[in-house]
Short mmCIF file of N, CA and C in Angstrom, two decimals:
data_model
loop_
_atom_site.label_atom_id
_atom_site.label_comp_id
_atom_site.label_asym_id
_atom_site.label_seq_id
_atom_site.Cartn_x
_atom_site.Cartn_y
_atom_site.Cartn_z
N UNK L 1 0.85 -1.20 0.00
CA UNK L 1 0.00 0.00 0.00
C UNK L 1 0.89 1.25 0.00
N UNK L 2 0.54 2.19 -0.84
CA UNK L 2 1.32 3.43 -0.93
C UNK L 2 0.97 4.36 0.22
N UNK L 3 1.96 5.15 0.61
CA UNK L 3 1.73 6.17 1.63
C UNK L 3 1.40 7.50 0.97
N UNK L 4 0.69 8.34 1.71
CA UNK L 4 0.54 9.76 1.35
C UNK L 4 1.43 10.54 2.31
N UNK L 5 2.37 11.28 1.73
CA UNK L 5 3.35 12.04 2.50
C UNK L 5 3.18 13.52 2.18
N UNK L 6 2.88 14.30 3.20
CA UNK L 6 2.67 15.73 3.04
C UNK L 6 3.97 16.46 3.30
N UNK L 7 4.40 17.29 2.35
CA UNK L 7 5.61 18.10 2.46
C UNK L 7 5.21 19.57 2.52
N UNK L 8 5.54 20.24 3.61
CA UNK L 8 5.13 21.63 3.77
C UNK L 8 6.23 22.49 4.36
N UNK L 9 6.25 23.72 3.93
CA UNK L 9 7.03 24.77 4.58
C UNK L 9 6.04 25.54 5.44
N UNK L 10 6.29 25.62 6.75
CA UNK L 10 5.35 26.34 7.61
C UNK L 10 6.11 27.29 8.53
N UNK L 11 5.39 28.32 8.98
CA UNK L 11 5.92 29.27 9.95
C UNK L 11 5.68 28.72 11.35
N UNK L 12 6.26 29.36 12.35
CA UNK L 12 6.05 28.91 13.73
C UNK L 12 4.58 28.95 14.13
N UNK L 13 3.82 29.88 13.54
CA UNK L 13 2.40 29.93 13.85
C UNK L 13 1.56 29.13 12.86
N UNK L 14 2.20 28.22 12.13
CA UNK L 14 1.48 27.23 11.34
C UNK L 14 1.02 27.66 9.97
N UNK L 15 1.47 28.81 9.47
CA UNK L 15 1.04 29.30 8.17
C UNK L 15 1.87 28.65 7.06
N UNK L 16 1.18 28.23 6.00
CA UNK L 16 1.85 27.59 4.85
C UNK L 16 1.60 28.37 3.56
N UNK L 17 0.97 29.52 3.64
CA UNK L 17 0.58 30.28 2.45
C UNK L 17 1.76 30.98 1.81
N UNK L 18 1.86 30.87 0.49
CA UNK L 18 2.80 31.64 -0.34
C UNK L 18 4.23 31.66 0.17
N UNK L 19 4.83 30.49 0.38
CA UNK L 19 6.21 30.50 0.88
C UNK L 19 7.23 30.97 -0.17
N UNK L 20 6.90 30.80 -1.47
CA UNK L 20 7.91 30.96 -2.50
C UNK L 20 8.06 32.32 -3.14
N UNK L 21 7.02 33.16 -3.12
CA UNK L 21 7.14 34.42 -3.83
C UNK L 21 6.09 35.43 -3.42
N UNK L 22 6.39 36.69 -3.64
CA UNK L 22 5.50 37.79 -3.21
C UNK L 22 4.11 37.69 -3.81
N UNK L 23 4.01 37.26 -5.07
CA UNK L 23 2.71 37.21 -5.75
C UNK L 23 2.14 35.80 -5.84
N UNK L 24 2.72 34.87 -5.12
CA UNK L 24 2.31 33.47 -5.21
C UNK L 24 0.84 33.27 -4.83
N UNK L 25 0.42 33.86 -3.71
CA UNK L 25 -0.96 33.75 -3.26
C UNK L 25 -1.24 34.89 -2.29
N UNK L 26 -1.87 35.93 -2.81
CA UNK L 26 -2.18 37.10 -1.98
C UNK L 26 -3.62 37.07 -1.47
N UNK L 27 -4.32 35.95 -1.67
CA UNK L 27 -5.72 35.87 -1.25
C UNK L 27 -5.83 36.12 0.25
N UNK L 28 -6.95 36.73 0.63
CA UNK L 28 -7.17 37.09 2.03
C UNK L 28 -6.31 38.25 2.49
N UNK L 29 -5.69 38.96 1.52
CA UNK L 29 -4.84 40.09 1.86
C UNK L 29 -3.47 39.69 2.38
N UNK L 30 -3.06 38.44 2.12
CA UNK L 30 -1.76 37.97 2.63
C UNK L 30 -0.63 38.76 2.00
N UNK L 31 0.20 39.36 2.84
CA UNK L 31 1.22 40.31 2.36
C UNK L 31 2.65 39.84 2.57
N UNK L 32 2.84 38.59 2.98
CA UNK L 32 4.19 38.13 3.32
C UNK L 32 4.72 37.07 2.36
N UNK L 33 4.21 37.03 1.14
CA UNK L 33 4.65 36.03 0.17
C UNK L 33 6.16 36.02 0.01
N UNK L 34 6.72 34.81 -0.07
CA UNK L 34 8.16 34.66 -0.20
C UNK L 34 8.89 34.55 1.12
N UNK L 35 8.15 34.49 2.23
CA UNK L 35 8.73 34.48 3.57
C UNK L 35 9.71 33.32 3.80
N UNK L 36 9.54 32.24 3.07
CA UNK L 36 10.33 31.03 3.31
C UNK L 36 11.70 31.02 2.64
N UNK L 37 11.88 31.76 1.56
CA UNK L 37 13.04 31.54 0.70
C UNK L 37 14.38 31.77 1.39
N UNK L 38 14.47 32.68 2.31
CA UNK L 38 15.76 32.92 2.99
C UNK L 38 16.22 31.69 3.77
N UNK L 39 15.26 30.85 4.21
CA UNK L 39 15.61 29.66 4.98
C UNK L 39 16.06 28.51 4.08
N UNK L 40 15.85 28.64 2.78
CA UNK L 40 16.28 27.61 1.82
C UNK L 40 17.74 27.79 1.41
N UNK L 41 18.41 28.79 1.95
CA UNK L 41 19.82 29.00 1.64
C UNK L 41 20.71 27.96 2.32
N UNK L 42 20.13 27.14 3.17
CA UNK L 42 20.86 26.10 3.89
C UNK L 42 20.96 24.84 3.02
N UNK L 43 22.15 24.24 2.93
CA UNK L 43 22.37 23.07 2.07
C UNK L 43 21.57 21.86 2.56
N UNK L 44 21.48 21.68 3.86
CA UNK L 44 20.71 20.57 4.41
C UNK L 44 19.25 20.67 4.00
N UNK L 45 18.69 21.87 4.06
CA UNK L 45 17.30 22.08 3.66
C UNK L 45 17.12 21.77 2.18
N UNK L 46 18.03 22.21 1.34
CA UNK L 46 17.95 21.95 -0.09
C UNK L 46 17.98 20.45 -0.38
N UNK L 47 18.87 19.73 0.29
CA UNK L 47 18.98 18.28 0.09
C UNK L 47 17.72 17.57 0.57
N UNK L 48 17.15 18.04 1.66
CA UNK L 48 15.94 17.44 2.24
C UNK L 48 14.77 17.58 1.27
N UNK L 49 14.62 18.77 0.70
CA UNK L 49 13.53 19.02 -0.25
C UNK L 49 13.74 18.18 -1.52
N UNK L 50 14.94 18.19 -2.04
CA UNK L 50 15.23 17.44 -3.27
C UNK L 50 15.00 15.95 -3.07
N UNK L 51 15.45 15.39 -1.95
CA UNK L 51 15.29 13.96 -1.70
C UNK L 51 13.82 13.55 -1.71
N UNK L 52 12.97 14.39 -1.15
CA UNK L 52 11.55 14.08 -1.10
C UNK L 52 10.93 14.08 -2.50
N UNK L 53 11.34 15.02 -3.33
CA UNK L 53 10.81 15.09 -4.70
C UNK L 53 11.29 13.91 -5.53
N UNK L 54 12.56 13.57 -5.38
CA UNK L 54 13.14 12.47 -6.17
C UNK L 54 12.55 11.13 -5.77
N UNK L 55 12.29 10.93 -4.47
CA UNK L 55 11.79 9.63 -4.02
C UNK L 55 10.30 9.43 -4.29
N UNK L 56 9.57 10.48 -4.56
CA UNK L 56 8.12 10.38 -4.75
C UNK L 56 7.78 9.48 -5.94
N UNK L 57 6.74 8.69 -5.76
CA UNK L 57 6.22 7.90 -6.88
C UNK L 57 5.27 8.73 -7.73
N UNK L 58 4.75 9.79 -7.18
CA UNK L 58 3.83 10.70 -7.86
C UNK L 58 3.44 11.79 -6.89
N UNK L 59 2.64 12.73 -7.37
CA UNK L 59 2.30 13.90 -6.57
C UNK L 59 0.78 14.10 -6.52
N UNK L 60 0.31 14.55 -5.37
CA UNK L 60 -1.07 15.01 -5.20
C UNK L 60 -1.00 16.51 -5.04
N UNK L 61 -1.75 17.23 -5.87
CA UNK L 61 -1.69 18.69 -5.85
C UNK L 61 -3.08 19.29 -5.87
N UNK L 62 -3.24 20.39 -5.14
CA UNK L 62 -4.45 21.18 -5.25
C UNK L 62 -4.37 22.06 -6.49
N UNK L 63 -5.49 22.68 -6.84
CA UNK L 63 -5.53 23.45 -8.08
C UNK L 63 -4.53 24.60 -8.10
N UNK L 64 -4.49 25.40 -7.04
CA UNK L 64 -3.62 26.57 -7.05
C UNK L 64 -2.15 26.16 -7.15
N UNK L 65 -1.73 25.17 -6.36
CA UNK L 65 -0.34 24.70 -6.44
C UNK L 65 -0.05 24.12 -7.81
N UNK L 66 -1.00 23.35 -8.36
CA UNK L 66 -0.82 22.80 -9.70
C UNK L 66 -0.59 23.91 -10.72
N UNK L 67 -1.41 24.95 -10.67
CA UNK L 67 -1.28 26.03 -11.66
C UNK L 67 0.05 26.77 -11.52
N UNK L 68 0.50 26.99 -10.30
CA UNK L 68 1.78 27.66 -10.08
C UNK L 68 2.92 26.79 -10.62
N UNK L 69 2.89 25.50 -10.30
CA UNK L 69 3.93 24.58 -10.75
C UNK L 69 3.91 24.42 -12.28
N UNK L 70 2.70 24.26 -12.84
CA UNK L 70 2.58 24.03 -14.28
C UNK L 70 3.06 25.23 -15.09
N UNK L 71 2.98 26.40 -14.50
CA UNK L 71 3.44 27.62 -15.19
C UNK L 71 4.96 27.77 -15.12
N UNK L 72 5.60 27.08 -14.19
CA UNK L 72 7.04 27.29 -13.99
C UNK L 72 7.92 26.10 -14.38
N UNK L 73 7.60 24.92 -13.87
CA UNK L 73 8.54 23.80 -13.97
C UNK L 73 8.77 23.27 -15.38
N UNK L 74 7.80 23.29 -16.30
CA UNK L 74 8.09 22.78 -17.65
C UNK L 74 9.17 23.58 -18.39
N UNK L 75 9.38 24.83 -18.02
CA UNK L 75 10.39 25.66 -18.68
C UNK L 75 11.43 26.17 -17.69
N UNK L 76 11.64 25.42 -16.61
CA UNK L 76 12.60 25.83 -15.58
C UNK L 76 14.01 25.87 -16.16
N UNK L 77 14.87 26.76 -15.64
CA UNK L 77 16.24 26.87 -16.15
C UNK L 77 17.05 25.60 -15.89
N UNK L 78 18.12 25.46 -16.62
CA UNK L 78 18.96 24.26 -16.56
C UNK L 78 19.42 23.93 -15.14
N UNK L 79 19.78 24.95 -14.36
CA UNK L 79 20.30 24.68 -13.01
C UNK L 79 19.23 24.13 -12.07
N UNK L 80 17.95 24.19 -12.46
CA UNK L 80 16.87 23.66 -11.62
C UNK L 80 16.30 22.35 -12.16
N UNK L 81 16.95 21.78 -13.17
CA UNK L 81 16.42 20.56 -13.78
C UNK L 81 16.44 19.37 -12.83
N UNK L 82 17.31 19.38 -11.82
CA UNK L 82 17.34 18.29 -10.86
C UNK L 82 16.00 18.18 -10.10
N UNK L 83 15.31 19.31 -9.95
CA UNK L 83 13.97 19.32 -9.35
C UNK L 83 12.90 19.24 -10.45
N UNK L 84 13.11 19.97 -11.54
CA UNK L 84 12.12 20.03 -12.60
C UNK L 84 11.85 18.67 -13.24
N UNK L 85 12.90 17.89 -13.46
CA UNK L 85 12.74 16.62 -14.18
C UNK L 85 11.77 15.67 -13.47
N UNK L 86 11.94 15.40 -12.16
CA UNK L 86 10.95 14.52 -11.52
C UNK L 86 9.57 15.15 -11.43
N UNK L 87 9.50 16.46 -11.20
CA UNK L 87 8.18 17.11 -11.15
C UNK L 87 7.48 17.03 -12.50
N UNK L 88 8.21 17.19 -13.57
CA UNK L 88 7.62 17.16 -14.90
C UNK L 88 7.22 15.76 -15.34
N UNK L 89 8.02 14.75 -15.00
CA UNK L 89 7.81 13.42 -15.58
C UNK L 89 6.97 12.48 -14.73
N UNK L 90 6.92 12.68 -13.43
CA UNK L 90 6.17 11.76 -12.58
C UNK L 90 4.67 12.09 -12.62
N UNK L 91 3.82 11.09 -12.32
CA UNK L 91 2.37 11.33 -12.33
C UNK L 91 1.95 12.39 -11.32
N UNK L 92 1.03 13.24 -11.76
CA UNK L 92 0.47 14.28 -10.90
C UNK L 92 -1.05 14.12 -10.88
N UNK L 93 -1.61 13.99 -9.69
CA UNK L 93 -3.04 13.83 -9.50
C UNK L 93 -3.55 15.13 -8.88
N UNK L 94 -4.50 15.76 -9.55
CA UNK L 94 -4.89 17.13 -9.20
C UNK L 94 -6.32 17.17 -8.67
N UNK L 95 -6.48 17.79 -7.50
CA UNK L 95 -7.80 17.99 -6.91
C UNK L 95 -8.30 19.36 -7.34
N UNK L 96 -9.39 19.39 -8.09
CA UNK L 96 -9.95 20.66 -8.53
C UNK L 96 -11.42 20.49 -8.89
N UNK L 97 -12.21 21.51 -8.54
CA UNK L 97 -13.62 21.55 -8.95
C UNK L 97 -13.80 22.40 -10.21
N UNK L 98 -12.73 23.11 -10.62
CA UNK L 98 -12.87 24.05 -11.73
C UNK L 98 -12.06 23.70 -12.97
N UNK L 99 -10.98 22.96 -12.83
CA UNK L 99 -10.19 22.58 -14.01
C UNK L 99 -10.88 21.45 -14.76
N UNK L 100 -10.53 21.31 -16.04
CA UNK L 100 -11.08 20.20 -16.83
C UNK L 100 -9.96 19.57 -17.65
N UNK L 101 -10.16 18.31 -18.00
CA UNK L 101 -9.19 17.59 -18.82
C UNK L 101 -9.27 18.10 -20.26
N UNK L 102 -8.17 18.05 -21.03
CA UNK L 102 -6.86 17.61 -20.58
C UNK L 102 -6.11 18.73 -19.88
N UNK L 103 -5.32 18.35 -18.91
CA UNK L 103 -4.49 19.31 -18.21
C UNK L 103 -3.21 19.52 -19.02
N UNK L 104 -2.71 20.73 -19.07
CA UNK L 104 -1.61 21.05 -19.97
C UNK L 104 -0.24 20.54 -19.57
N UNK L 105 -0.06 20.16 -18.31
CA UNK L 105 1.26 19.72 -17.85
C UNK L 105 1.35 18.21 -17.99
N UNK L 106 2.44 17.73 -18.57
CA UNK L 106 2.58 16.29 -18.85
C UNK L 106 2.35 15.44 -17.61
N UNK L 107 1.75 14.26 -17.86
CA UNK L 107 1.49 13.27 -16.81
C UNK L 107 0.62 13.81 -15.68
N UNK L 108 -0.33 14.70 -16.01
CA UNK L 108 -1.24 15.25 -15.02
C UNK L 108 -2.66 14.80 -15.32
N UNK L 109 -3.41 14.47 -14.27
CA UNK L 109 -4.80 14.07 -14.42
C UNK L 109 -5.60 14.53 -13.22
N UNK L 110 -6.87 14.83 -13.46
CA UNK L 110 -7.75 15.23 -12.36
C UNK L 110 -8.16 14.02 -11.53
N UNK L 111 -8.27 14.22 -10.23
CA UNK L 111 -8.87 13.22 -9.37
C UNK L 111 -10.37 13.25 -9.64
N UNK L 112 -10.96 12.12 -9.89
CA UNK L 112 -12.38 12.08 -10.23
C UNK L 112 -13.23 11.75 -9.02
N UNK L 113 -14.42 12.40 -8.96
CA UNK L 113 -15.34 12.15 -7.87
C UNK L 113 -14.87 12.74 -6.56
N UNK L 114 -15.26 12.09 -5.48
CA UNK L 114 -14.91 12.55 -4.14
C UNK L 114 -13.39 12.43 -3.93
N UNK L 115 -12.77 13.52 -3.48
CA UNK L 115 -11.31 13.55 -3.35
C UNK L 115 -10.82 12.48 -2.37
N UNK L 116 -11.46 12.36 -1.22
CA UNK L 116 -11.01 11.38 -0.22
C UNK L 116 -11.11 9.96 -0.78
N UNK L 117 -12.19 9.65 -1.46
CA UNK L 117 -12.34 8.32 -2.04
C UNK L 117 -11.31 8.08 -3.14
N UNK L 118 -11.05 9.09 -3.96
CA UNK L 118 -10.08 8.94 -5.03
C UNK L 118 -8.67 8.72 -4.49
N UNK L 119 -8.30 9.44 -3.44
CA UNK L 119 -6.97 9.28 -2.85
C UNK L 119 -6.87 7.93 -2.13
N UNK L 120 -7.93 7.53 -1.45
CA UNK L 120 -7.92 6.21 -0.80
C UNK L 120 -7.71 5.10 -1.84
N UNK L 121 -8.32 5.25 -3.00
CA UNK L 121 -8.14 4.25 -4.08
C UNK L 121 -6.70 4.29 -4.61
N UNK L 122 -6.14 5.47 -4.78
CA UNK L 122 -4.75 5.59 -5.25
C UNK L 122 -3.79 4.93 -4.26
N UNK L 123 -4.07 5.04 -2.98
CA UNK L 123 -3.19 4.44 -1.97
C UNK L 123 -3.15 2.92 -2.10
N UNK L 124 -4.21 2.34 -2.63
CA UNK L 124 -4.28 0.88 -2.78
C UNK L 124 -3.51 0.37 -3.99
N UNK L 125 -3.16 1.28 -4.90
CA UNK L 125 -2.46 0.88 -6.11
C UNK L 125 -0.99 0.59 -5.83
N UNK L 126 -0.37 -0.13 -6.75
CA UNK L 126 1.07 -0.36 -6.68
C UNK L 126 1.79 0.92 -7.08
N UNK L 127 3.03 1.05 -6.62
CA UNK L 127 3.83 2.21 -7.00
C UNK L 127 4.41 2.90 -5.79
N UNK L 128 5.20 3.92 -6.08
CA UNK L 128 5.85 4.68 -5.02
C UNK L 128 4.86 5.56 -4.27
N UNK L 129 5.33 6.07 -3.16
CA UNK L 129 4.48 6.92 -2.31
C UNK L 129 4.06 8.19 -3.04
N UNK L 130 2.90 8.70 -2.63
CA UNK L 130 2.34 9.93 -3.20
C UNK L 130 2.68 11.10 -2.28
N UNK L 131 3.31 12.11 -2.85
CA UNK L 131 3.73 13.27 -2.06
C UNK L 131 2.85 14.47 -2.38
N UNK L 132 2.44 15.16 -1.34
CA UNK L 132 1.67 16.39 -1.47
C UNK L 132 2.62 17.54 -1.20
N UNK L 133 2.60 18.55 -2.06
CA UNK L 133 3.39 19.76 -1.86
C UNK L 133 2.43 20.94 -1.82
N UNK L 134 2.60 21.82 -0.83
CA UNK L 134 1.70 22.98 -0.75
C UNK L 134 0.26 22.50 -0.57
N UNK L 135 -0.64 23.04 -1.40
CA UNK L 135 -2.02 22.52 -1.50
C UNK L 135 -2.73 22.47 -0.15
N UNK L 136 -2.82 23.61 0.54
CA UNK L 136 -3.32 23.63 1.92
C UNK L 136 -4.74 23.06 2.05
N UNK L 137 -5.63 23.40 1.13
CA UNK L 137 -7.01 22.89 1.24
C UNK L 137 -7.05 21.38 1.05
N UNK L 138 -6.28 20.86 0.11
CA UNK L 138 -6.21 19.42 -0.11
C UNK L 138 -5.65 18.73 1.12
N UNK L 139 -4.60 19.28 1.71
CA UNK L 139 -4.00 18.69 2.91
C UNK L 139 -5.03 18.64 4.04
N UNK L 140 -5.79 19.71 4.22
CA UNK L 140 -6.81 19.71 5.26
C UNK L 140 -7.82 18.59 5.04
N UNK L 141 -8.24 18.39 3.79
CA UNK L 141 -9.20 17.32 3.50
C UNK L 141 -8.59 15.94 3.75
N UNK L 142 -7.33 15.76 3.38
CA UNK L 142 -6.67 14.47 3.59
C UNK L 142 -6.48 14.18 5.07
N UNK L 143 -6.12 15.20 5.85
CA UNK L 143 -6.00 15.02 7.30
C UNK L 143 -7.35 14.68 7.93
N UNK L 144 -8.40 15.37 7.47
CA UNK L 144 -9.74 15.14 8.01
C UNK L 144 -10.17 13.69 7.83
N UNK L 145 -9.77 13.09 6.70
CA UNK L 145 -10.17 11.71 6.39
C UNK L 145 -9.09 10.68 6.74
N UNK L 146 -8.12 11.08 7.56
CA UNK L 146 -7.05 10.18 8.03
C UNK L 146 -6.34 9.48 6.88
N UNK L 147 -6.04 10.23 5.82
CA UNK L 147 -5.36 9.67 4.67
C UNK L 147 -3.87 10.03 4.61
N UNK L 148 -3.39 10.80 5.58
CA UNK L 148 -1.99 11.21 5.61
C UNK L 148 -1.20 10.25 6.48
N UNK L 149 -0.16 9.65 5.91
CA UNK L 149 0.69 8.72 6.65
C UNK L 149 1.87 9.42 7.30
N UNK L 150 2.40 10.44 6.62
CA UNK L 150 3.55 11.18 7.14
C UNK L 150 3.40 12.66 6.85
N UNK L 151 3.88 13.47 7.78
CA UNK L 151 4.02 14.91 7.59
C UNK L 151 5.50 15.23 7.63
N UNK L 152 6.02 15.85 6.58
CA UNK L 152 7.40 16.31 6.56
C UNK L 152 7.35 17.83 6.55
N UNK L 153 7.67 18.41 7.69
CA UNK L 153 7.50 19.85 7.88
C UNK L 153 8.83 20.55 8.05
N UNK L 154 9.06 21.56 7.24
CA UNK L 154 10.17 22.48 7.46
C UNK L 154 9.57 23.69 8.14
N UNK L 155 9.84 23.84 9.43
CA UNK L 155 9.26 24.92 10.22
C UNK L 155 10.29 26.02 10.38
N UNK L 156 9.97 27.18 9.82
CA UNK L 156 10.89 28.31 9.82
C UNK L 156 10.67 29.18 11.06
N UNK L 157 11.75 29.76 11.59
CA UNK L 157 11.63 30.59 12.79
C UNK L 157 11.09 31.98 12.47
N UNK L 158 9.83 32.03 12.07
CA UNK L 158 9.17 33.29 11.72
C UNK L 158 7.69 33.16 12.06
N UNK L 159 7.10 34.24 12.53
CA UNK L 159 5.66 34.30 12.81
C UNK L 159 5.03 35.23 11.79
N UNK L 160 3.99 34.77 11.10
CA UNK L 160 3.38 35.54 10.02
C UNK L 160 2.07 36.21 10.41
N UNK L 161 1.49 35.83 11.53
CA UNK L 161 0.33 36.53 12.04
C UNK L 161 -0.99 36.22 11.37
N UNK L 162 -1.01 35.29 10.47
CA UNK L 162 -2.24 34.90 9.78
C UNK L 162 -1.93 34.40 8.39
N UNK L 163 -2.88 33.68 7.82
CA UNK L 163 -2.71 33.10 6.49
C UNK L 163 -3.23 31.68 6.48
N UNK L 164 -3.12 31.04 5.35
CA UNK L 164 -3.64 29.68 5.19
C UNK L 164 -2.76 28.68 5.94
N UNK L 165 -3.46 27.77 6.61
CA UNK L 165 -2.78 26.74 7.40
C UNK L 165 -3.19 25.35 6.89
N UNK L 166 -2.37 24.35 7.23
CA UNK L 166 -2.73 22.99 6.84
C UNK L 166 -3.58 22.32 7.92
N UNK L 167 -3.55 22.85 9.14
CA UNK L 167 -4.35 22.27 10.21
C UNK L 167 -5.58 23.14 10.47
N UNK L 168 -6.74 22.51 10.46
CA UNK L 168 -7.98 23.22 10.71
C UNK L 168 -8.19 23.43 12.20
N UNK L 169 -8.94 24.47 12.52
CA UNK L 169 -9.38 24.69 13.90
C UNK L 169 -10.69 23.93 14.10
N UNK L 170 -10.58 22.59 14.15
CA UNK L 170 -11.79 21.77 14.17
C UNK L 170 -11.98 21.00 15.47
N UNK L 171 -11.08 21.21 16.43
CA UNK L 171 -11.22 20.52 17.70
C UNK L 171 -10.83 19.05 17.67
N UNK L 172 -10.34 18.55 16.51
CA UNK L 172 -9.99 17.14 16.40
C UNK L 172 -8.60 16.88 16.95
N UNK L 173 -8.48 15.84 17.78
CA UNK L 173 -7.19 15.44 18.34
C UNK L 173 -6.54 14.43 17.41
N UNK L 174 -5.32 14.70 16.96
CA UNK L 174 -4.61 13.80 16.05
C UNK L 174 -3.18 13.61 16.54
N UNK L 175 -2.95 12.64 17.41
CA UNK L 175 -1.60 12.40 17.91
C UNK L 175 -0.67 11.96 16.78
N UNK L 176 0.57 12.45 16.83
CA UNK L 176 1.58 12.11 15.84
C UNK L 176 2.82 11.58 16.56
N UNK L 177 3.67 10.88 15.81
CA UNK L 177 4.91 10.35 16.35
C UNK L 177 6.07 10.97 15.59
N UNK L 178 7.03 11.57 16.31
CA UNK L 178 8.21 12.14 15.68
C UNK L 178 9.11 11.02 15.20
N UNK L 179 9.39 10.99 13.90
CA UNK L 179 10.22 9.94 13.31
C UNK L 179 11.68 10.38 13.26
N UNK L 180 11.91 11.61 12.80
CA UNK L 180 13.27 12.15 12.77
C UNK L 180 13.20 13.67 12.68
N UNK L 181 14.31 14.30 13.08
CA UNK L 181 14.36 15.76 12.98
C UNK L 181 15.80 16.24 12.91
N UNK L 182 15.98 17.38 12.27
CA UNK L 182 17.28 18.03 12.14
C UNK L 182 17.04 19.54 12.21
N UNK L 183 18.10 20.28 12.50
CA UNK L 183 18.01 21.73 12.53
C UNK L 183 19.00 22.29 11.52
N UNK L 184 18.56 23.27 10.73
CA UNK L 184 19.40 23.86 9.70
C UNK L 184 20.22 25.01 10.27
N UNK L 185 21.17 25.47 9.49
CA UNK L 185 21.99 26.62 9.91
C UNK L 185 21.18 27.91 9.96
N UNK L 186 20.02 27.94 9.30
CA UNK L 186 19.17 29.13 9.31
C UNK L 186 18.14 29.09 10.44
N UNK L 187 18.20 28.03 11.27
CA UNK L 187 17.30 27.94 12.42
C UNK L 187 15.99 27.25 12.15
N UNK L 188 15.80 26.74 10.95
CA UNK L 188 14.58 25.99 10.64
C UNK L 188 14.73 24.55 11.13
N UNK L 189 13.60 23.93 11.45
CA UNK L 189 13.62 22.52 11.81
C UNK L 189 13.04 21.70 10.67
N UNK L 190 13.67 20.56 10.40
CA UNK L 190 13.19 19.61 9.40
C UNK L 190 12.72 18.39 10.17
N UNK L 191 11.43 18.18 10.21
CA UNK L 191 10.89 17.11 11.05
C UNK L 191 9.92 16.23 10.26
N UNK L 192 10.02 14.94 10.50
CA UNK L 192 9.09 13.97 9.91
C UNK L 192 8.24 13.39 11.03
N UNK L 193 6.92 13.46 10.84
CA UNK L 193 5.97 12.91 11.80
C UNK L 193 5.14 11.84 11.11
N UNK L 194 4.81 10.79 11.83
CA UNK L 194 3.94 9.75 11.31
C UNK L 194 2.67 9.71 12.13
N UNK L 195 1.58 9.28 11.50
CA UNK L 195 0.36 9.09 12.27
C UNK L 195 0.63 7.96 13.26
N UNK L 196 -0.01 7.99 14.40
CA UNK L 196 0.28 7.00 15.44
C UNK L 196 -0.08 5.59 14.98
N UNK L 197 -0.96 5.48 14.01
CA UNK L 197 -1.31 4.17 13.48
C UNK L 197 -0.25 3.69 12.50
N UNK L 198 0.56 4.68 11.93
CA UNK L 198 1.53 4.35 10.87
C UNK L 198 2.80 3.74 11.37
#
C-alpha cells in the first residue's frame, strides 16, 4: 500500500501560504509572500527538499499549487532541472472543482469524484508513495479523512500573524509520532511525523 506524504514549509504559527514568492498567493490580503526563501539557503534544507521530490512515486496537488507549478517547472532553467525533471515526468493527481481535462502539464490528471475516495483508491495501487506539496485545502481534506501517513514539515523561525494553514481549527485530536528531525543553519527545523497508526 502506498503512503501519502505531506511536504510543507510552515511558519512557527502554522502558516503555509505563499512561501515561494511575493505574488504566489495574496488571497485574504496575505502580504508576506516569499517568507520562506531565505531559509532555503541552507544546504541541508535543499537536500531534504530534493530527496523528497526524487523519491516520490507521484504527486497530489491542489488546483492553485498545480497552476503555479505548471506555469514554472516545464520551462525551468537548466540549473533547476534536478527538481524540474521529476516534477515534470512523474504522475500528478490534481484535486480541482474548476479545471477540466486535458491538463496542460505532462502526466497530469484530475482526481475524479470525491477527493477522499479517489486518494484512498490511489493508496491501494502499486507504485511509489504519493507526495503532497503545498495545497493547503487538499491537505486539510486528507488530514480530516485520516489519509496522511507522514508529515514532513520544514518549520521556519518566523511568525506571520495569519494566512492559510494545513491544520484546521476543528477541535480534532490527532496524535503524531516524531520519526526524525534536524536543525538547519538558518534555524529551521526539518521534522518527519507519522500518524500513530503508521
